[in-house]
């Protein structure tokens, strides 16, 4: 009967809505009803997210048609480094306007994804030849300081190395113990892409190893050396790179280096060649088959059909 058909249709529609809600909760389906990225025919709503003081957000903007075949320029803040690199590479292959799309993509990720670090060391142990952490500075993508503390080494200081480190006995009065500083710093670095110059020295001082695919060492970047007109295999200092590429002077005077300034400079250098750097990194990654959820050519509507849903998930969604 018509009433029976209507009731059956209503139940099917309820299951459809319940499954869509589950996908939205898992972050696999946007409120507009598309999985991850939109299909080429779908429109893109350009918007800017503004964060108020109370933590709420507002969306402003106008709707604009999305060119055919274009990949969405936004990435999840939880995206892995290889996903970021591949995303940059895809955007770079999409024409003259790609650089602005790469910047748009990175703006979504950078606030919590990129940091730069620099450490200053003092000498401990026999004849002060052992390097231990005495100051650590961490800045975000914009160069704002997120951490800057003096650290008391585990062994007695033999050589303050003030000419280079800028550390004096006075700084150690309010310094925090190494173990406490290490815990605070590693919490900041966790799951981040970390930029630095000769960054292995900083990690060694922290007694820490950061994943290679999440590390960007400006002393080892061929892109930076090429841009500065220096040999690829040359050992280049942060001071020289800053002078050649940023036209600024750092590490001047006899009061020692500033770990904040050095971290900010490393981040500036990374940002200068970020697109090329990430493109080369993406090309060096092994090929990976496309996921149906992230493939822009996939038709997301099919994943709401019964045959794509496990029995246990269907039961939990109703």
PDB file of C-alpha atoms in Angstrom:
ATOM      1  CA  UNK A   1       0.000   0.000   0.000  1.00  0.00           C
ATOM      2  CA  UNK A   2       1.131   3.662  -0.441  1.00  0.00           C
ATOM      3  CA  UNK A   3       1.274   4.004   3.341  1.00  0.00           C
ATOM      4  CA  UNK A   4       3.540   0.944   3.616  1.00  0.00           C
ATOM      5  CA  UNK A   5       5.856   2.211   0.884  1.00  0.00           C
ATOM      6  CA  UNK A   6       6.024   5.598   2.592  1.00  0.00           C
ATOM      7  CA  UNK A   7       6.864   3.965   5.931  1.00  0.00           C
ATOM      8  CA  UNK A   8       9.558   1.821   4.321  1.00  0.00           C
ATOM      9  CA  UNK A   9      11.026   4.849   2.568  1.00  0.00           C
ATOM     10  CA  UNK A  10      10.990   6.768   5.820  1.00  0.00           C
ATOM     11  CA  UNK A  11      12.949   4.023   7.613  1.00  0.00           C
ATOM     12  CA  UNK A  12      15.480   3.881   4.804  1.00  0.00           C
ATOM     13  CA  UNK A  13      15.866   7.635   4.954  1.00  0.00           C
ATOM     14  CA  UNK A  14      16.372   7.467   8.727  1.00  0.00           C
ATOM     15  CA  UNK A  15      19.157   4.903   8.234  1.00  0.00           C
ATOM     16  CA  UNK A  16      20.707   7.168   5.599  1.00  0.00           C
ATOM     17  CA  UNK A  17      20.668  10.153   7.976  1.00  0.00           C
ATOM     18  CA  UNK A  18      22.043   8.090  10.870  1.00  0.00           C
ATOM     19  CA  UNK A  19      24.947   6.819   8.785  1.00  0.00           C
ATOM     20  CA  UNK A  20      25.714  10.282   7.518  1.00  0.00           C
ATOM     21  CA  UNK A  21      25.783  11.547  11.111  1.00  0.00           C
ATOM     22  CA  UNK A  22      28.296   8.828  12.049  1.00  0.00           C
ATOM     23  CA  UNK A  23      30.539   9.839   9.146  1.00  0.00           C
ATOM     24  CA  UNK A  24      30.345  13.493  10.142  1.00  0.00           C
ATOM     25  CA  UNK A  25      31.278  12.631  13.743  1.00  0.00           C
ATOM     26  CA  UNK A  26      34.303  10.663  12.520  1.00  0.00           C
ATOM     27  CA  UNK A  27      35.394  13.606  10.358  1.00  0.00           C
ATOM     28  CA  UNK A  28      34.988  11.591   7.141  1.00  0.00           C
ATOM     29  CA  UNK A  29      32.007  13.530   5.881  1.00  0.00           C
ATOM     30  CA  UNK A  30      31.578  17.280   5.758  1.00  0.00           C
ATOM     31  CA  UNK A  31      28.237  18.841   6.749  1.00  0.00           C
ATOM     32  CA  UNK A  32      27.581  19.444   3.033  1.00  0.00           C
ATOM     33  CA  UNK A  33      27.514  15.682   2.502  1.00  0.00           C
ATOM     34  CA  UNK A  34      30.879  15.099   0.790  1.00  0.00           C
ATOM     35  CA  UNK A  35      33.587  12.750   2.013  1.00  0.00           C
ATOM     36  CA  UNK A  36      36.877  14.565   2.632  1.00  0.00           C
ATOM     37  CA  UNK A  37      37.236  16.447  -0.653  1.00  0.00           C
ATOM     38  CA  UNK A  38      34.480  17.500  -3.009  1.00  0.00           C
ATOM     39  CA  UNK A  39      33.878  16.012  -6.429  1.00  0.00           C
ATOM     40  CA  UNK A  40      35.119  18.056  -9.397  1.00  0.00           C
ATOM     41  CA  UNK A  41      31.592  19.238 -10.182  1.00  0.00           C
ATOM     42  CA  UNK A  42      30.910  20.424  -6.647  1.00  0.00           C
ATOM     43  CA  UNK A  43      31.156  24.101  -5.745  1.00  0.00           C
ATOM     44  CA  UNK A  44      33.674  25.428  -3.211  1.00  0.00           C
ATOM     45  CA  UNK A  45      32.552  27.841  -0.557  1.00  0.00           C
ATOM     46  CA  UNK A  46      35.471  30.183   0.104  1.00  0.00           C
ATOM     47  CA  UNK A  47      35.500  31.271   3.696  1.00  0.00           C
ATOM     48  CA  UNK A  48      37.747  32.617   6.436  1.00  0.00           C
ATOM     49  CA  UNK A  49      37.563  31.358   9.989  1.00  0.00           C
ATOM     50  CA  UNK A  50      37.810  34.064  12.605  1.00  0.00           C
ATOM     51  CA  UNK A  51      38.515  33.095  16.193  1.00  0.00           C
ATOM     52  CA  UNK A  52      36.960  35.303  18.830  1.00  0.00           C
ATOM     53  CA  UNK A  53      38.412  35.942  22.245  1.00  0.00           C
ATOM     54  CA  UNK A  54      35.958  33.515  23.820  1.00  0.00           C
ATOM     55  CA  UNK A  55      37.106  30.687  21.540  1.00  0.00           C
ATOM     56  CA  UNK A  56      34.072  30.662  19.212  1.00  0.00           C
ATOM     57  CA  UNK A  57      34.418  30.909  15.455  1.00  0.00           C
ATOM     58  CA  UNK A  58      32.659  32.777  12.694  1.00  0.00           C
ATOM     59  CA  UNK A  59      32.626  32.022   8.991  1.00  0.00           C
ATOM     60  CA  UNK A  60      32.546  34.822   6.471  1.00  0.00           C
ATOM     61  CA  UNK A  61      32.813  34.745   2.706  1.00  0.00           C
ATOM     62  CA  UNK A  62      31.088  34.295  -0.614  1.00  0.00           C
ATOM     63  CA  UNK A  63      30.484  31.260  -2.725  1.00  0.00           C
ATOM     64  CA  UNK A  64      32.736  30.877  -5.725  1.00  0.00           C
ATOM     65  CA  UNK A  65      32.693  28.167  -8.391  1.00  0.00           C
ATOM     66  CA  UNK A  66      35.450  25.585  -8.062  1.00  0.00           C
ATOM     67  CA  UNK A  67      37.416  24.912 -11.286  1.00  0.00           C
ATOM     68  CA  UNK A  68      36.979  21.437 -12.703  1.00  0.00           C
ATOM     69  CA  UNK A  69      39.525  18.922 -11.489  1.00  0.00           C
ATOM     70  CA  UNK A  70      40.757  21.125  -8.653  1.00  0.00           C
ATOM     71  CA  UNK A  71      41.823  19.520  -5.383  1.00  0.00           C
ATOM     72  CA  UNK A  72      40.625  21.204  -2.211  1.00  0.00           C
ATOM     73  CA  UNK A  73      43.358  23.434  -0.729  1.00  0.00           C
ATOM     74  CA  UNK A  74      42.594  22.516   2.873  1.00  0.00           C
ATOM     75  CA  UNK A  75      44.116  19.670   4.853  1.00  0.00           C
ATOM     76  CA  UNK A  76      43.275  18.257   8.221  1.00  0.00           C
ATOM     77  CA  UNK A  77      45.464  19.608  11.053  1.00  0.00           C
ATOM     78  CA  UNK A  78      46.221  15.968  11.887  1.00  0.00           C
ATOM     79  CA  UNK A  79      47.662  15.289   8.427  1.00  0.00           C
ATOM     80  CA  UNK A  80      50.943  13.397   8.388  1.00  0.00           C
ATOM     81  CA  UNK A  81      54.143  14.962   6.974  1.00  0.00           C
ATOM     82  CA  UNK A  82      54.054  12.823   3.816  1.00  0.00           C
ATOM     83  CA  UNK A  83      50.432  13.873   3.262  1.00  0.00           C
ATOM     84  CA  UNK A  84      51.484  17.512   3.553  1.00  0.00           C
ATOM     85  CA  UNK A  85      54.331  17.062   1.100  1.00  0.00           C
ATOM     86  CA  UNK A  86      52.171  15.196  -1.406  1.00  0.00           C
ATOM     87  CA  UNK A  87      49.452  17.820  -1.066  1.00  0.00           C
ATOM     88  CA  UNK A  88      51.970  20.558  -1.879  1.00  0.00           C
ATOM     89  CA  UNK A  89      53.111  18.606  -4.931  1.00  0.00           C
ATOM     90  CA  UNK A  90      49.540  18.205  -6.223  1.00  0.00           C
ATOM     91  CA  UNK A  91      48.830  21.898  -5.767  1.00  0.00           C
ATOM     92  CA  UNK A  92      52.062  22.822  -7.536  1.00  0.00           C
ATOM     93  CA  UNK A  93      50.961  20.874 -10.607  1.00  0.00           C
ATOM     94  CA  UNK A  94      47.680  22.742 -10.946  1.00  0.00           C
ATOM     95  CA  UNK A  95      48.737  25.895 -12.745  1.00  0.00           C
ATOM     96  CA  UNK A  96      49.876  29.461 -12.182  1.00  0.00           C
ATOM     97  CA  UNK A  97      47.733  30.104  -9.145  1.00  0.00           C
ATOM     98  CA  UNK A  98      49.188  27.159  -7.243  1.00  0.00           C
ATOM     99  CA  UNK A  99      51.499  29.136  -4.949  1.00  0.00           C
ATOM    100  CA  UNK A 100      48.579  30.949  -3.337  1.00  0.00           C
ATOM    101  CA  UNK A 101      46.744  27.649  -2.883  1.00  0.00           C
ATOM    102  CA  UNK A 102      49.819  26.133  -1.226  1.00  0.00           C
ATOM    103  CA  UNK A 103      49.945  29.080   1.164  1.00  0.00           C
ATOM    104  CA  UNK A 104      46.228  28.642   1.867  1.00  0.00           C
ATOM    105  CA  UNK A 105      46.774  24.944   2.573  1.00  0.00           C
ATOM    106  CA  UNK A 106      49.678  25.592   4.904  1.00  0.00           C
ATOM    107  CA  UNK A 107      47.815  28.249   6.844  1.00  0.00           C
ATOM    108  CA  UNK A 108      45.408  25.534   7.937  1.00  0.00           C
ATOM    109  CA  UNK A 109      48.285  23.404   9.227  1.00  0.00           C
ATOM    110  CA  UNK A 110      50.990  25.774  10.409  1.00  0.00           C
ATOM    111  CA  UNK A 111      49.663  27.130  13.700  1.00  0.00           C
ATOM    112  CA  UNK A 112      49.953  23.759  15.411  1.00  0.00           C
ATOM    113  CA  UNK A 113      52.081  21.839  12.949  1.00  0.00           C
ATOM    114  CA  UNK A 114      55.330  23.770  12.421  1.00  0.00           C
ATOM    115  CA  UNK A 115      57.848  24.977  15.015  1.00  0.00           C
ATOM    116  CA  UNK A 116      61.503  26.027  14.866  1.00  0.00           C
ATOM    117  CA  UNK A 117      63.986  25.319  17.647  1.00  0.00           C
ATOM    118  CA  UNK A 118      67.442  26.485  18.696  1.00  0.00           C
ATOM    119  CA  UNK A 119      69.472  25.578  21.767  1.00  0.00           C
ATOM    120  CA  UNK A 120      72.492  27.136  23.471  1.00  0.00           C
ATOM    121  CA  UNK A 121      74.974  24.866  25.175  1.00  0.00           C
ATOM    122  CA  UNK A 122      77.598  25.224  27.896  1.00  0.00           C
ATOM    123  CA  UNK A 123      80.633  23.056  28.641  1.00  0.00           C
ATOM    124  CA  UNK A 124      80.584  20.448  31.404  1.00  0.00           C
ATOM    125  CA  UNK A 125      82.669  17.401  32.246  1.00  0.00           C
ATOM    126  CA  UNK A 126      86.462  17.111  31.857  1.00  0.00           C
ATOM    127  CA  UNK A 127      87.901  20.423  30.604  1.00  0.00           C
ATOM    128  CA  UNK A 128      84.362  21.558  29.749  1.00  0.00           C
ATOM    129  CA  UNK A 129      84.313  19.568  26.529  1.00  0.00           C
ATOM    130  CA  UNK A 130      80.916  17.988  27.126  1.00  0.00           C
ATOM    131  CA  UNK A 131      78.069  20.096  25.714  1.00  0.00           C
ATOM    132  CA  UNK A 132      74.919  20.369  27.816  1.00  0.00           C
ATOM    133  CA  UNK A 133      71.719  22.336  27.312  1.00  0.00           C
ATOM    134  CA  UNK A 134      71.588  25.756  28.993  1.00  0.00           C
ATOM    135  CA  UNK A 135      68.859  27.534  27.013  1.00  0.00           C
ATOM    136  CA  UNK A 136      66.152  26.423  24.594  1.00  0.00           C
ATOM    137  CA  UNK A 137      63.904  28.567  22.425  1.00  0.00           C
ATOM    138  CA  UNK A 138      60.980  27.407  20.287  1.00  0.00           C
ATOM    139  CA  UNK A 139      59.015  29.636  17.891  1.00  0.00           C
ATOM    140  CA  UNK A 140      55.942  28.968  15.794  1.00  0.00           C
ATOM    141  CA  UNK A 141      55.498  29.386  12.037  1.00  0.00           C
ATOM    142  CA  UNK A 142      54.993  33.130  12.390  1.00  0.00           C
ATOM    143  CA  UNK A 143      58.137  33.478  14.521  1.00  0.00           C
ATOM    144  CA  UNK A 144      56.286  34.068  17.781  1.00  0.00           C
ATOM    145  CA  UNK A 145      58.050  32.647  20.842  1.00  0.00           C
ATOM    146  CA  UNK A 146      56.233  29.676  22.365  1.00  0.00           C
ATOM    147  CA  UNK A 147      59.074  28.585  24.678  1.00  0.00           C
ATOM    148  CA  UNK A 148      62.247  30.264  25.938  1.00  0.00           C
ATOM    149  CA  UNK A 149      63.863  29.140  29.188  1.00  0.00           C
ATOM    150  CA  UNK A 150      67.296  28.835  30.729  1.00  0.00           C
ATOM    151  CA  UNK A 151      68.150  25.290  31.745  1.00  0.00           C
ATOM    152  CA  UNK A 152      70.419  24.054  34.528  1.00  0.00           C
ATOM    153  CA  UNK A 153      72.650  21.224  33.233  1.00  0.00           C
ATOM    154  CA  UNK A 154      72.858  17.916  35.069  1.00  0.00           C
ATOM    155  CA  UNK A 155      76.639  18.294  35.547  1.00  0.00           C
ATOM    156  CA  UNK A 156      78.488  21.313  37.009  1.00  0.00           C
ATOM    157  CA  UNK A 157      79.287  23.970  34.413  1.00  0.00           C
ATOM    158  CA  UNK A 158      83.010  24.249  33.635  1.00  0.00           C
ATOM    159  CA  UNK A 159      82.829  26.624  30.646  1.00  0.00           C
ATOM    160  CA  UNK A 160      79.906  28.995  30.068  1.00  0.00           C
ATOM    161  CA  UNK A 161      81.042  29.638  26.472  1.00  0.00           C
ATOM    162  CA  UNK A 162      79.516  33.098  26.857  1.00  0.00           C
ATOM    163  CA  UNK A 163      81.069  34.459  23.668  1.00  0.00           C
ATOM    164  CA  UNK A 164      78.947  32.040  21.659  1.00  0.00           C
ATOM    165  CA  UNK A 165      76.172  30.884  23.993  1.00  0.00           C
ATOM    166  CA  UNK A 166      75.414  34.204  25.670  1.00  0.00           C
ATOM    167  CA  UNK A 167      75.024  32.231  28.917  1.00  0.00           C
ATOM    168  CA  UNK A 168      76.387  33.646  32.167  1.00  0.00           C
ATOM    169  CA  UNK A 169      76.376  32.513  35.785  1.00  0.00           C
ATOM    170  CA  UNK A 170      73.562  34.976  36.454  1.00  0.00           C
ATOM    171  CA  UNK A 171      71.257  33.115  34.037  1.00  0.00           C
ATOM    172  CA  UNK A 172      71.569  29.922  36.047  1.00  0.00           C
ATOM    173  CA  UNK A 173      69.984  31.442  39.188  1.00  0.00           C
ATOM    174  CA  UNK A 174      66.463  31.054  37.818  1.00  0.00           C
ATOM    175  CA  UNK A 175      67.169  28.170  35.444  1.00  0.00           C
ATOM    176  CA  UNK A 176      64.984  25.077  35.614  1.00  0.00           C
ATOM    177  CA  UNK A 177      66.408  21.532  35.941  1.00  0.00           C
ATOM    178  CA  UNK A 178      67.195  19.706  32.706  1.00  0.00           C
ATOM    179  CA  UNK A 179      64.629  16.938  33.254  1.00  0.00           C
ATOM    180  CA  UNK A 180      61.816  19.465  33.764  1.00  0.00           C
ATOM    181  CA  UNK A 181      62.838  21.451  30.686  1.00  0.00           C
ATOM    182  CA  UNK A 182      63.169  18.300  28.614  1.00  0.00           C
ATOM    183  CA  UNK A 183      59.627  17.205  29.498  1.00  0.00           C
ATOM    184  CA  UNK A 184      58.196  20.634  28.603  1.00  0.00           C
ATOM    185  CA  UNK A 185      60.068  20.898  25.308  1.00  0.00           C
ATOM    186  CA  UNK A 186      59.324  17.364  24.113  1.00  0.00           C
ATOM    187  CA  UNK A 187      55.649  17.963  24.789  1.00  0.00           C
ATOM    188  CA  UNK A 188      55.797  20.934  22.396  1.00  0.00           C
ATOM    189  CA  UNK A 189      57.721  18.997  19.728  1.00  0.00           C
ATOM    190  CA  UNK A 190      55.423  15.979  19.810  1.00  0.00           C
ATOM    191  CA  UNK A 191      53.790  15.405  16.386  1.00  0.00           C
ATOM    192  CA  UNK A 192      55.278  18.645  15.039  1.00  0.00           C
ATOM    193  CA  UNK A 193      57.356  19.342  11.959  1.00  0.00           C
ATOM    194  CA  UNK A 194      60.496  20.820  13.520  1.00  0.00           C
ATOM    195  CA  UNK A 195      62.712  23.324  11.698  1.00  0.00           C
ATOM    196  CA  UNK A 196      66.259  24.139  12.768  1.00  0.00           C
ATOM    197  CA  UNK A 197      69.855  24.664  11.630  1.00  0.00           C
ATOM    198  CA  UNK A 198      72.227  21.745  12.248  1.00  0.00           C
ATOM    199  CA  UNK A 199      69.301  20.534  14.287  1.00  0.00           C
ATOM    200  CA  UNK A 200      70.972  17.253  15.259  1.00  0.00           C
ATOM    201  CA  UNK A 201      73.024  19.246  17.786  1.00  0.00           C
ATOM    202  CA  UNK A 202      69.848  20.573  19.406  1.00  0.00           C
ATOM    203  CA  UNK A 203      68.294  17.114  19.585  1.00  0.00           C
ATOM    204  CA  UNK A 204      71.514  15.727  21.050  1.00  0.00           C
ATOM    205  CA  UNK A 205      71.479  18.397  23.775  1.00  0.00           C
ATOM    206  CA  UNK A 206      67.850  17.460  24.506  1.00  0.00           C
ATOM    207  CA  UNK A 207      68.814  13.748  24.553  1.00  0.00           C
ATOM    208  CA  UNK A 208      66.064  13.199  22.042  1.00  0.00           C
ATOM    209  CA  UNK A 209      65.568  11.851  18.528  1.00  0.00           C
ATOM    210  CA  UNK A 210      62.898  13.423  16.307  1.00  0.00           C
ATOM    211  CA  UNK A 211      61.494  11.456  13.331  1.00  0.00           C
ATOM    212  CA  UNK A 212      63.429  12.278  10.160  1.00  0.00           C
ATOM    213  CA  UNK A 213      60.306  12.852   8.067  1.00  0.00           C
ATOM    214  CA  UNK A 214      59.195  15.502  10.554  1.00  0.00           C
ATOM    215  CA  UNK A 215      62.540  17.338  10.560  1.00  0.00           C
ATOM    216  CA  UNK A 216      63.558  20.252   8.312  1.00  0.00           C
ATOM    217  CA  UNK A 217      67.273  21.053   8.708  1.00  0.00           C
ATOM    218  CA  UNK A 218      68.197  24.317   6.955  1.00  0.00           C
ATOM    219  CA  UNK A 219      71.894  23.381   7.027  1.00  0.00           C
ATOM    220  CA  UNK A 220      71.160  20.353   4.830  1.00  0.00           C
ATOM    221  CA  UNK A 221      68.692  21.890   2.362  1.00  0.00           C
ATOM    222  CA  UNK A 222      69.909  21.801  -1.287  1.00  0.00           C
ATOM    223  CA  UNK A 223      67.166  24.288  -2.188  1.00  0.00           C
ATOM    224  CA  UNK A 224      68.547  26.894   0.218  1.00  0.00           C
ATOM    225  CA  UNK A 225      72.146  26.345  -0.885  1.00  0.00           C
ATOM    226  CA  UNK A 226      71.223  26.652  -4.570  1.00  0.00           C
ATOM    227  CA  UNK A 227      69.301  29.844  -3.900  1.00  0.00           C
ATOM    228  CA  UNK A 228      72.270  31.267  -1.992  1.00  0.00           C
ATOM    229  CA  UNK A 229      74.633  30.316  -4.839  1.00  0.00           C
ATOM    230  CA  UNK A 230      76.596  27.923  -2.630  1.00  0.00           C
ATOM    231  CA  UNK A 231      77.849  24.390  -3.415  1.00  0.00           C
ATOM    232  CA  UNK A 232      75.354  21.679  -2.474  1.00  0.00           C
ATOM    233  CA  UNK A 233      77.883  19.821  -0.301  1.00  0.00           C
ATOM    234  CA  UNK A 234      79.210  22.928   1.419  1.00  0.00           C
ATOM    235  CA  UNK A 235      78.857  23.337   5.165  1.00  0.00           C
ATOM    236  CA  UNK A 236      76.941  26.583   5.445  1.00  0.00           C
ATOM    237  CA  UNK A 237      76.294  28.559   8.618  1.00  0.00           C
ATOM    238  CA  UNK A 238      72.981  30.061   9.640  1.00  0.00           C
ATOM    239  CA  UNK A 239      74.704  33.456   9.696  1.00  0.00           C
ATOM    240  CA  UNK A 240      75.774  33.183   6.051  1.00  0.00           C
ATOM    241  CA  UNK A 241      72.392  31.911   4.861  1.00  0.00           C
ATOM    242  CA  UNK A 242      70.680  34.813   6.649  1.00  0.00           C
ATOM    243  CA  UNK A 243      73.080  37.287   5.027  1.00  0.00           C
ATOM    244  CA  UNK A 244      72.713  35.848   1.509  1.00  0.00           C
ATOM    245  CA  UNK A 245      69.001  35.083   1.453  1.00  0.00           C
ATOM    246  CA  UNK A 246      67.341  37.275   4.093  1.00  0.00           C
ATOM    247  CA  UNK A 247      69.756  40.218   3.858  1.00  0.00           C
ATOM    248  CA  UNK A 248      69.993  40.484   7.614  1.00  0.00           C
ATOM    249  CA  UNK A 249      72.817  40.215  10.122  1.00  0.00           C
ATOM    250  CA  UNK A 250      72.604  37.818  13.057  1.00  0.00           C
ATOM    251  CA  UNK A 251      75.059  36.562  15.670  1.00  0.00           C
ATOM    252  CA  UNK A 252      76.923  39.878  15.786  1.00  0.00           C
ATOM    253  CA  UNK A 253      78.739  41.379  18.776  1.00  0.00           C
ATOM    254  CA  UNK A 254      80.476  39.679  21.670  1.00  0.00           C
ATOM    255  CA  UNK A 255      77.454  38.960  23.885  1.00  0.00           C
ATOM    256  CA  UNK A 256      76.774  35.604  22.275  1.00  0.00           C
ATOM    257  CA  UNK A 257      74.040  34.186  20.112  1.00  0.00           C
ATOM    258  CA  UNK A 258      70.326  34.570  20.762  1.00  0.00           C
ATOM    259  CA  UNK A 259      68.537  31.240  20.494  1.00  0.00           C
ATOM    260  CA  UNK A 260      65.272  33.088  19.826  1.00  0.00           C
ATOM    261  CA  UNK A 261      66.793  34.999  16.910  1.00  0.00           C
ATOM    262  CA  UNK A 262      68.389  31.850  15.502  1.00  0.00           C
ATOM    263  CA  UNK A 263      65.134  29.880  15.701  1.00  0.00           C
ATOM    264  CA  UNK A 264      63.219  32.710  14.025  1.00  0.00           C
ATOM    265  CA  UNK A 265      65.856  32.928  11.285  1.00  0.00           C
ATOM    266  CA  UNK A 266      65.679  29.180  10.615  1.00  0.00           C
ATOM    267  CA  UNK A 267      61.900  29.447  10.248  1.00  0.00           C
ATOM    268  CA  UNK A 268      62.250  32.442   7.897  1.00  0.00           C
ATOM    269  CA  UNK A 269      64.638  30.447   5.718  1.00  0.00           C
ATOM    270  CA  UNK A 270      62.262  27.489   5.649  1.00  0.00           C
ATOM    271  CA  UNK A 271      59.341  29.711   4.665  1.00  0.00           C
ATOM    272  CA  UNK A 272      61.434  31.282   1.900  1.00  0.00           C
ATOM    273  CA  UNK A 273      61.771  27.970   0.030  1.00  0.00           C
ATOM    274  CA  UNK A 274      58.931  26.004   1.581  1.00  0.00           C
ATOM    275  CA  UNK A 275      57.114  25.220  -1.667  1.00  0.00           C
ATOM    276  CA  UNK A 276      60.215  23.939  -3.469  1.00  0.00           C
ATOM    277  CA  UNK A 277      61.401  22.049  -0.374  1.00  0.00           C
ATOM    278  CA  UNK A 278      58.110  20.245   0.117  1.00  0.00           C
ATOM    279  CA  UNK A 279      57.838  19.528  -3.606  1.00  0.00           C
ATOM    280  CA  UNK A 280      61.214  17.792  -3.621  1.00  0.00           C
ATOM    281  CA  UNK A 281      60.296  15.917  -0.454  1.00  0.00           C
ATOM    282  CA  UNK A 282      57.032  14.779  -2.050  1.00  0.00           C
ATOM    283  CA  UNK A 283      58.869  13.469  -5.103  1.00  0.00           C
ATOM    284  CA  UNK A 284      61.241  11.495  -2.890  1.00  0.00           C
ATOM    285  CA  UNK A 285      58.388   9.691  -1.140  1.00  0.00           C
ATOM    286  CA  UNK A 286      57.418   6.220  -2.409  1.00  0.00           C
ATOM    287  CA  UNK A 287      54.183   6.055  -4.451  1.00  0.00           C
ATOM    288  CA  UNK A 288      51.063   5.187  -2.536  1.00  0.00           C
ATOM    289  CA  UNK A 289      47.706   4.044  -3.951  1.00  0.00           C
ATOM    290  CA  UNK A 290      44.943   6.651  -3.590  1.00  0.00           C
ATOM    291  CA  UNK A 291      42.489   6.228  -0.762  1.00  0.00           C
ATOM    292  CA  UNK A 292      38.801   6.230  -1.792  1.00  0.00           C
ATOM    293  CA  UNK A 293      38.138   8.776   0.962  1.00  0.00           C
ATOM    294  CA  UNK A 294      40.814  11.246  -0.185  1.00  0.00           C
ATOM    295  CA  UNK A 295      40.622  10.582  -3.935  1.00  0.00           C
ATOM    296  CA  UNK A 296      38.914  13.674  -5.448  1.00  0.00           C
ATOM    297  CA  UNK A 297      37.664  11.574  -8.374  1.00  0.00           C
ATOM    298  CA  UNK A 298      35.752   9.223  -6.081  1.00  0.00           C
ATOM    299  CA  UNK A 299      31.993   9.563  -5.818  1.00  0.00           C
ATOM    300  CA  UNK A 300      31.385   9.999  -2.088  1.00  0.00           C
ATOM    301  CA  UNK A 301      27.656   9.346  -2.295  1.00  0.00           C
ATOM    302  CA  UNK A 302      28.195   5.626  -2.922  1.00  0.00           C
ATOM    303  CA  UNK A 303      29.641   5.113   0.580  1.00  0.00           C
ATOM    304  CA  UNK A 304      26.200   5.690   2.080  1.00  0.00           C
ATOM    305  CA  UNK A 305      24.879   2.552   0.349  1.00  0.00           C
ATOM    306  CA  UNK A 306      24.295  -0.586   2.407  1.00  0.00           C
ATOM    307  CA  UNK A 307      27.009  -2.716   0.768  1.00  0.00           C
ATOM    308  CA  UNK A 308      29.785  -0.384   1.943  1.00  0.00           C
ATOM    309  CA  UNK A 309      28.806  -0.584   5.616  1.00  0.00           C
ATOM    310  CA  UNK A 310      29.965  -3.277   8.068  1.00  0.00           C
ATOM    311  CA  UNK A 311      27.162  -4.942   9.972  1.00  0.00           C
ATOM    312  CA  UNK A 312      28.414  -3.855  13.411  1.00  0.00           C
ATOM    313  CA  UNK A 313      28.727  -0.215  12.337  1.00  0.00           C
ATOM    314  CA  UNK A 314      25.228  -0.277  10.843  1.00  0.00           C
ATOM    315  CA  UNK A 315      23.863  -1.583  14.128  1.00  0.00           C
ATOM    316  CA  UNK A 316      25.689   1.045  16.191  1.00  0.00           C
ATOM    317  CA  UNK A 317      24.479   3.897  13.987  1.00  0.00           C
ATOM    318  CA  UNK A 318      20.765   3.152  14.395  1.00  0.00           C
TER     319      UNK A 318
END
